[in-house]
């Protein structure tokens, strides 16, 4: 890769249908999918939509297509296929994981959750209090809207079993130092469960580099179909209690954790995410035959630079508005945040601002986005939560100009 390689946004945008419908800045809620995902879905539904895994050709090929996608998802996050479970959503994956870990937790054992996380990595853990588990809250500093690692220290002790926190908030976009926090939690003798849903669309995922115990991301926010990925270290998944039928063995991971299993055609379509990144890589780095995880790394380097570039104008705009309070770091710095921006406008209804933009074909959101504990902790002076504008790499500088133009009419 040369220093000057920039993301070719026109090339990117041609790979996604319907991007010109609206300028979409609600990507943290769910991203568009590229043609490659749709093509794998079409192919599976056309050629393989029978019970997979039987001897007849369409069924055997169907099972192989699902297996291939599963393997690619594991490689995408630098894991092995037995360490990865494809589930229907992150919310459901955490719910299943909490049930699977519960038999290993005893009355008086402690877990730590935050008031910054989306409720998916919160409620299922907090409910373990009904079984005698002590739940401690790692609370944000409301002025900075950040988790301070120092504030975790007094919550760790010899009874701590698990610390659940977010790689990146779906409201503030701030990135946490997951590797450092995980090291500290491991020193204290506990495990971590990290929500990477808001981080995953923007950066290379690498569970081995982070040394996390459990890690989650929603594939429909990474340009894929509506499914989710749960990673767990092999020894932890083996030790977790199976949630599936009695005849599914405790050593059958990930199947034992996944009653009902994920949707077949969507599972088969997941490989289309990798087809897309492969095309992106080949376009920008012709002739390279680097391994998949490295190819993805090269793509995400371009993506992070592009996202930072288009976000800069938006941060400058928000900062120029005296009535606007940015929630989190007022910077586009890609080392400190992803381009998910939330703010409130003093005395203005957040929902009305979102409606004004929608009328001009600019899609932004308003509300708490299921990070209700975080929004409640912020003490906002605007009705209907925060306004959120979240960018991904297919957004263009012209779209950001459009976003600014219509926000400028009301802020
Ligand atoms: C940070 C974060 N975590 C978890 C979730 C829940 O994901 P899912 O919809 O797959 O349950 C979301 C969804 O918006 C999210 O933004």
XYZ file of C-alpha atoms and ligand atoms in Angstrom:
427
model
C 0.000 0.000 0.000
C 1.293 3.475 -0.802
C 0.928 6.477 1.491
C -1.392 8.119 -0.992
C -3.942 5.330 -1.545
C -7.351 6.799 -0.821
C -10.680 5.060 -0.685
C -12.403 5.232 -4.064
C -15.867 6.209 -2.831
C -17.429 6.169 -6.289
C -16.324 2.541 -6.638
C -17.724 1.756 -3.185
C -21.075 3.365 -3.910
C -21.528 1.423 -7.134
C -21.357 -1.780 -5.100
C -24.490 -0.926 -3.070
C -27.997 -0.627 -4.490
C -30.245 2.209 -3.365
C -27.566 4.459 -1.875
C -28.942 7.443 -3.751
C -32.417 7.020 -2.326
C -31.532 9.150 0.716
C -28.315 10.412 2.259
C -28.216 7.782 4.983
C -26.735 8.829 8.311
C -28.512 6.272 10.467
C -25.925 3.617 9.675
C -25.340 2.803 13.340
C -28.897 1.451 13.233
C -28.124 -0.776 10.256
C -26.112 -0.487 7.048
C -27.040 -1.049 3.429
C -25.931 -4.352 1.893
C -23.784 -4.725 -1.220
C -24.863 -6.693 -4.302
C -22.533 -9.528 -3.315
C -24.615 -10.316 -0.212
C -27.844 -10.153 -2.189
C -26.343 -12.431 -4.827
C -25.370 -15.102 -2.288
C -28.854 -14.889 -0.796
C -30.467 -15.216 -4.224
C -28.239 -18.135 -5.096
C -28.997 -20.026 -1.885
C -32.727 -19.430 -2.119
C -32.776 -20.414 -5.782
C -30.532 -23.459 -5.596
C -30.410 -24.654 -1.980
C -33.581 -23.783 -0.103
C -34.155 -27.258 1.353
C -33.103 -28.762 4.677
C -29.295 -28.526 4.427
C -26.878 -31.355 5.119
C -28.568 -34.303 3.372
C -26.891 -36.375 0.654
C -28.783 -34.950 -2.322
C -26.896 -32.307 -4.236
C -28.894 -29.141 -3.513
C -28.929 -29.925 0.204
C -25.252 -30.875 0.451
C -24.242 -27.730 -1.421
C -26.528 -25.652 0.806
C -24.771 -26.963 3.914
C -21.399 -26.261 2.317
C -22.411 -22.690 1.502
C -23.488 -22.082 5.101
C -20.252 -23.643 6.371
C -18.156 -21.516 4.045
C -19.835 -18.316 5.235
C -19.378 -19.371 8.864
C -15.687 -20.002 8.250
C -15.300 -16.604 6.578
C -17.003 -14.831 9.491
C -14.595 -16.526 11.894
C -11.607 -15.495 9.764
C -12.959 -11.957 9.570
C -12.479 -11.561 13.326
C -9.299 -13.689 13.492
C -11.000 -16.630 15.192
C -11.615 -20.294 14.372
C -15.069 -21.575 13.325
C -15.658 -23.411 16.662
C -15.102 -20.156 18.536
C -17.819 -18.339 16.636
C -21.589 -18.605 16.814
C -23.930 -17.026 14.273
C -27.135 -15.990 15.996
C -30.222 -13.989 15.195
C -29.126 -10.811 16.967
C -26.598 -9.543 19.461
C -29.364 -9.082 21.990
C -30.278 -12.757 21.665
C -26.646 -13.876 21.663
C -25.970 -12.081 24.962
C -29.194 -13.473 26.394
C -28.129 -17.017 25.461
C -24.627 -16.444 26.772
C -25.913 -15.142 30.108
C -28.066 -18.271 30.467
C -25.161 -20.481 29.477
C -22.787 -18.909 32.030
C -25.306 -18.746 34.864
C -24.745 -22.293 36.189
C -21.061 -21.413 36.657
C -21.886 -18.354 38.765
C -22.659 -18.648 42.484
C -24.458 -16.432 44.970
C -22.061 -13.665 45.941
C -20.088 -13.814 42.693
C -19.844 -10.392 41.100
C -20.227 -9.062 37.592
C -19.650 -5.536 36.351
C -21.824 -3.811 33.752
C -21.841 -0.192 32.585
C -24.451 2.505 32.141
C -22.870 3.341 28.791
C -23.633 0.100 26.975
C -26.569 -0.620 24.722
C -29.099 -2.601 26.727
C -28.128 -5.771 24.847
C -24.938 -6.055 26.938
C -26.729 -4.943 30.082
C -30.165 -6.316 30.873
C -29.379 -10.019 30.501
C -26.414 -9.634 32.888
C -28.249 -7.436 35.393
C -31.031 -10.020 35.600
C -28.538 -12.490 37.079
C -29.064 -10.570 40.340
C -32.243 -12.657 40.654
C -29.928 -15.646 41.110
C -27.822 -14.069 43.834
C -25.112 -12.620 41.593
C -23.959 -9.200 42.759
C -24.162 -6.678 39.908
C -21.908 -3.626 40.061
C -22.155 -0.661 37.735
C -19.155 0.975 36.081
C -20.704 4.407 35.601
C -19.672 7.006 33.026
C -18.417 10.413 33.875
C -21.548 12.329 32.706
C -19.634 15.463 31.657
C -17.269 13.615 29.327
C -19.683 10.759 28.546
C -16.799 8.308 28.844
C -15.857 5.223 30.799
C -12.798 5.931 32.917
C -10.628 2.827 33.536
C -9.728 4.316 36.953
C -13.382 4.085 37.931
C -13.304 0.350 37.275
C -10.589 -0.256 39.872
C -12.748 -0.094 43.029
C -15.257 -2.469 41.404
C -12.744 -5.291 40.905
C -12.119 -7.801 43.680
C -11.585 -11.535 44.193
C -15.325 -12.213 43.680
C -15.429 -10.502 40.249
C -16.169 -13.056 37.526
C -17.075 -10.983 34.491
C -16.816 -7.382 33.248
C -19.197 -6.422 30.412
C -18.438 -3.238 28.513
C -18.543 -1.695 25.085
C -15.715 -1.402 22.586
C -17.367 1.744 21.300
C -20.586 3.456 22.296
C -23.424 3.560 19.767
C -24.170 7.097 21.056
C -20.788 8.757 21.532
C -18.656 6.805 19.068
C -15.728 6.861 21.532
C -13.355 3.925 21.263
C -12.214 2.195 24.444
C -8.813 0.603 24.881
C -10.219 -2.919 25.013
C -6.821 -4.637 25.138
C -5.717 -2.603 28.183
C -9.016 -2.986 30.032
C -9.025 -6.717 29.285
C -5.469 -7.085 30.616
C -6.493 -5.398 33.853
C -9.640 -7.526 34.219
C -7.648 -10.707 33.588
C -5.148 -9.671 36.273
C -8.120 -9.436 38.622
C -9.039 -13.022 37.690
C -12.219 -12.197 35.738
C -13.396 -12.487 32.128
C -14.621 -9.782 29.742
C -17.654 -9.650 27.466
C -17.240 -6.830 24.952
C -19.931 -5.339 22.725
C -18.249 -4.436 19.419
C -21.466 -3.719 17.526
C -20.801 0.009 17.089
C -17.091 -0.510 16.382
C -17.261 -3.325 13.836
C -18.483 -1.379 10.762
C -15.431 0.875 10.975
C -12.344 -1.104 11.980
C -10.651 -4.453 11.570
C -11.798 -6.897 14.252
C -9.145 -9.030 15.903
C -10.225 -11.034 18.929
C -6.790 -12.587 19.348
C -4.989 -9.246 19.492
C -7.467 -7.999 22.101
C -7.394 -11.291 24.058
C -11.098 -10.882 24.821
C -13.111 -13.757 26.285
C -16.450 -12.946 24.652
C -16.987 -10.469 21.829
C -20.095 -9.566 19.860
C -21.024 -7.775 16.673
C -24.195 -7.409 14.591
C -23.613 -8.385 10.979
C -26.458 -6.267 9.646
C -24.421 -3.251 10.713
C -21.375 -4.558 8.834
C -23.023 -4.586 5.407
C -24.543 -8.043 5.927
C -27.954 -9.622 6.551
C -29.782 -9.424 9.872
C -27.629 -11.799 11.927
C -25.072 -11.483 14.686
C -21.726 -12.985 15.646
C -20.730 -14.175 19.115
C -17.087 -15.037 19.703
C -15.996 -16.953 22.786
C -12.651 -18.479 23.681
C -12.924 -22.203 23.122
C -12.410 -23.147 26.774
C -15.139 -20.754 27.913
C -17.632 -22.020 25.333
C -16.868 -25.610 26.337
C -17.422 -24.752 30.010
C -20.684 -22.876 29.323
C -23.900 -24.850 29.814
C -25.567 -25.987 26.583
C -28.879 -24.317 25.758
C -29.915 -26.674 22.975
C -31.701 -30.070 22.874
C -30.593 -32.788 25.317
C -28.963 -34.875 22.589
C -26.644 -32.020 21.510
C -23.395 -32.722 23.357
C -21.633 -30.246 25.641
C -18.627 -30.463 23.329
C -20.635 -29.479 20.233
C -19.751 -25.830 20.021
C -21.216 -23.540 18.893
C -24.352 -25.647 18.204
C -24.987 -26.394 21.882
C -25.460 -22.674 22.594
C -27.813 -21.936 19.731
C -31.297 -23.472 20.056
C -33.261 -23.138 16.834
C -30.170 -21.898 15.041
C -29.918 -18.926 12.723
C -31.788 -18.434 9.464
C -30.190 -20.629 6.768
C -30.413 -18.354 3.754
C -29.092 -15.370 5.668
C -26.278 -17.490 7.089
C -25.329 -18.550 3.563
C -25.384 -14.904 2.420
C -22.784 -13.815 5.007
C -19.929 -14.723 2.687
C -21.104 -11.838 0.498
C -19.645 -9.426 3.085
C -16.230 -10.923 2.393
C -16.849 -10.953 -1.392
C -17.453 -7.223 -1.098
C -14.273 -6.545 0.888
C -12.325 -8.769 -1.502
C -13.490 -6.672 -4.433
C -12.651 -3.499 -2.514
C -9.186 -4.826 -1.772
C -8.524 -5.983 -5.339
C -9.603 -2.567 -6.638
C -7.243 -0.649 -4.359
C -4.360 -3.133 -4.138
C -4.261 -5.040 -7.428
C -1.968 -8.060 -7.473
C -1.835 -8.508 -3.691
C -2.385 -12.039 -2.444
C -2.222 -11.289 1.280
C -4.283 -13.548 3.596
C -7.902 -12.565 4.254
C -7.447 -10.908 7.641
C -4.606 -8.798 6.258
C -6.678 -7.852 3.200
C -9.457 -6.726 5.508
C -6.951 -4.739 7.554
C -5.831 -2.867 4.442
C -9.462 -2.080 3.549
C -10.251 -0.828 7.037
C -7.210 1.440 7.043
C -8.613 3.156 3.938
C -12.075 3.185 5.488
C -10.918 4.798 8.745
C -9.044 7.537 6.854
C -12.010 8.265 4.619
C -14.432 8.347 7.530
C -12.210 10.757 9.439
C -11.941 13.032 6.399
C -15.680 13.306 5.803
C -16.421 13.628 9.529
C -14.122 16.627 9.985
C -16.465 19.078 8.254
C -19.338 17.809 10.344
C -17.512 18.220 13.654
C -16.465 21.743 12.654
C -20.083 22.538 11.827
C -21.402 21.213 15.149
C -18.703 23.048 17.062
C -19.662 26.321 15.376
C -23.184 26.102 16.832
C -23.341 27.601 20.336
C -26.634 25.864 21.190
C -25.322 22.409 20.317
C -23.917 20.022 22.904
C -21.905 17.193 21.354
C -22.184 14.036 23.455
C -18.662 12.655 23.711
C -15.438 13.674 22.032
C -15.727 16.778 19.807
C -13.222 15.473 17.283
C -13.103 13.413 14.098
C -9.804 11.771 15.170
C -9.999 8.178 13.961
C -7.776 7.004 16.788
C -10.251 8.205 19.385
C -13.648 7.627 17.829
C -15.723 6.233 14.975
C -17.907 8.695 13.018
C -21.058 8.165 15.082
C -22.020 11.595 16.409
C -24.759 12.423 18.872
C -25.776 15.840 20.054
C -28.622 17.889 21.455
C -29.667 21.400 20.505
C -30.559 23.508 23.527
C -34.332 23.583 24.056
C -35.088 21.922 20.700
C -36.969 18.692 20.143
C -34.541 16.125 18.721
C -37.282 14.267 16.885
C -38.416 17.412 15.073
C -34.882 18.014 13.841
C -34.712 14.440 12.505
C -38.091 14.927 10.791
C -36.888 18.137 9.135
C -33.894 16.303 7.675
C -36.045 13.351 6.569
C -38.234 15.749 4.603
C -35.098 16.650 2.642
C -34.025 13.039 2.121
C -31.390 13.043 4.808
C -31.734 10.122 7.212
C -30.697 10.740 10.831
C -32.146 9.393 14.073
C -33.400 10.704 17.403
C -33.911 8.940 20.711
C -31.872 6.805 23.114
C -31.090 4.001 20.637
C -31.498 1.424 23.428
C -28.604 2.972 25.328
C -31.237 4.390 27.624
C -29.102 4.234 30.759
C -26.481 6.409 29.047
C -28.969 8.975 27.753
C -30.683 9.103 31.175
C -27.311 9.684 32.867
C -26.485 12.664 30.638
C -29.129 15.050 32.012
C -30.229 16.389 28.629
C -32.218 19.563 28.164
C -33.811 18.489 24.866
C -36.937 16.366 24.447
C -36.766 12.951 22.731
C -33.178 12.051 23.485
C -30.190 12.791 21.307
C -29.894 13.387 17.578
C -27.579 10.836 16.007
C -25.788 11.134 12.684
C -23.666 8.060 12.002
C -21.468 7.736 8.944
C -19.836 4.768 7.284
C -17.381 4.523 4.427
C -19.993 4.634 1.665
C -21.018 8.112 2.726
C -19.527 10.804 0.509
C -18.306 14.315 1.305
C -21.236 15.617 -0.786
C -23.685 13.753 1.446
C -22.100 15.272 4.535
C -22.503 18.717 2.950
C -26.168 17.898 2.447
C -26.518 16.831 6.078
C -24.915 20.085 7.223
C -27.088 22.166 4.900
C -30.384 20.868 6.289
C -29.243 20.811 9.894
C -28.080 24.407 9.468
C -31.673 25.405 8.657
C -32.820 24.360 12.127
C -29.871 24.597 14.496
C -23.827 -0.942 20.457
C -24.939 -1.901 20.205
N -24.965 -3.053 20.864
C -25.937 -3.977 20.672
C -26.949 -3.746 19.775
C -28.015 -4.782 19.595
O -27.816 -5.465 18.419
P -28.932 -6.420 17.825
O -29.912 -5.540 17.120
O -28.177 -7.319 16.901
O -29.562 -7.139 18.937
C -26.976 -2.546 19.063
C -28.074 -2.270 18.123
O -28.349 -1.161 17.781
C -25.947 -1.609 19.277
O -25.913 -0.437 18.630
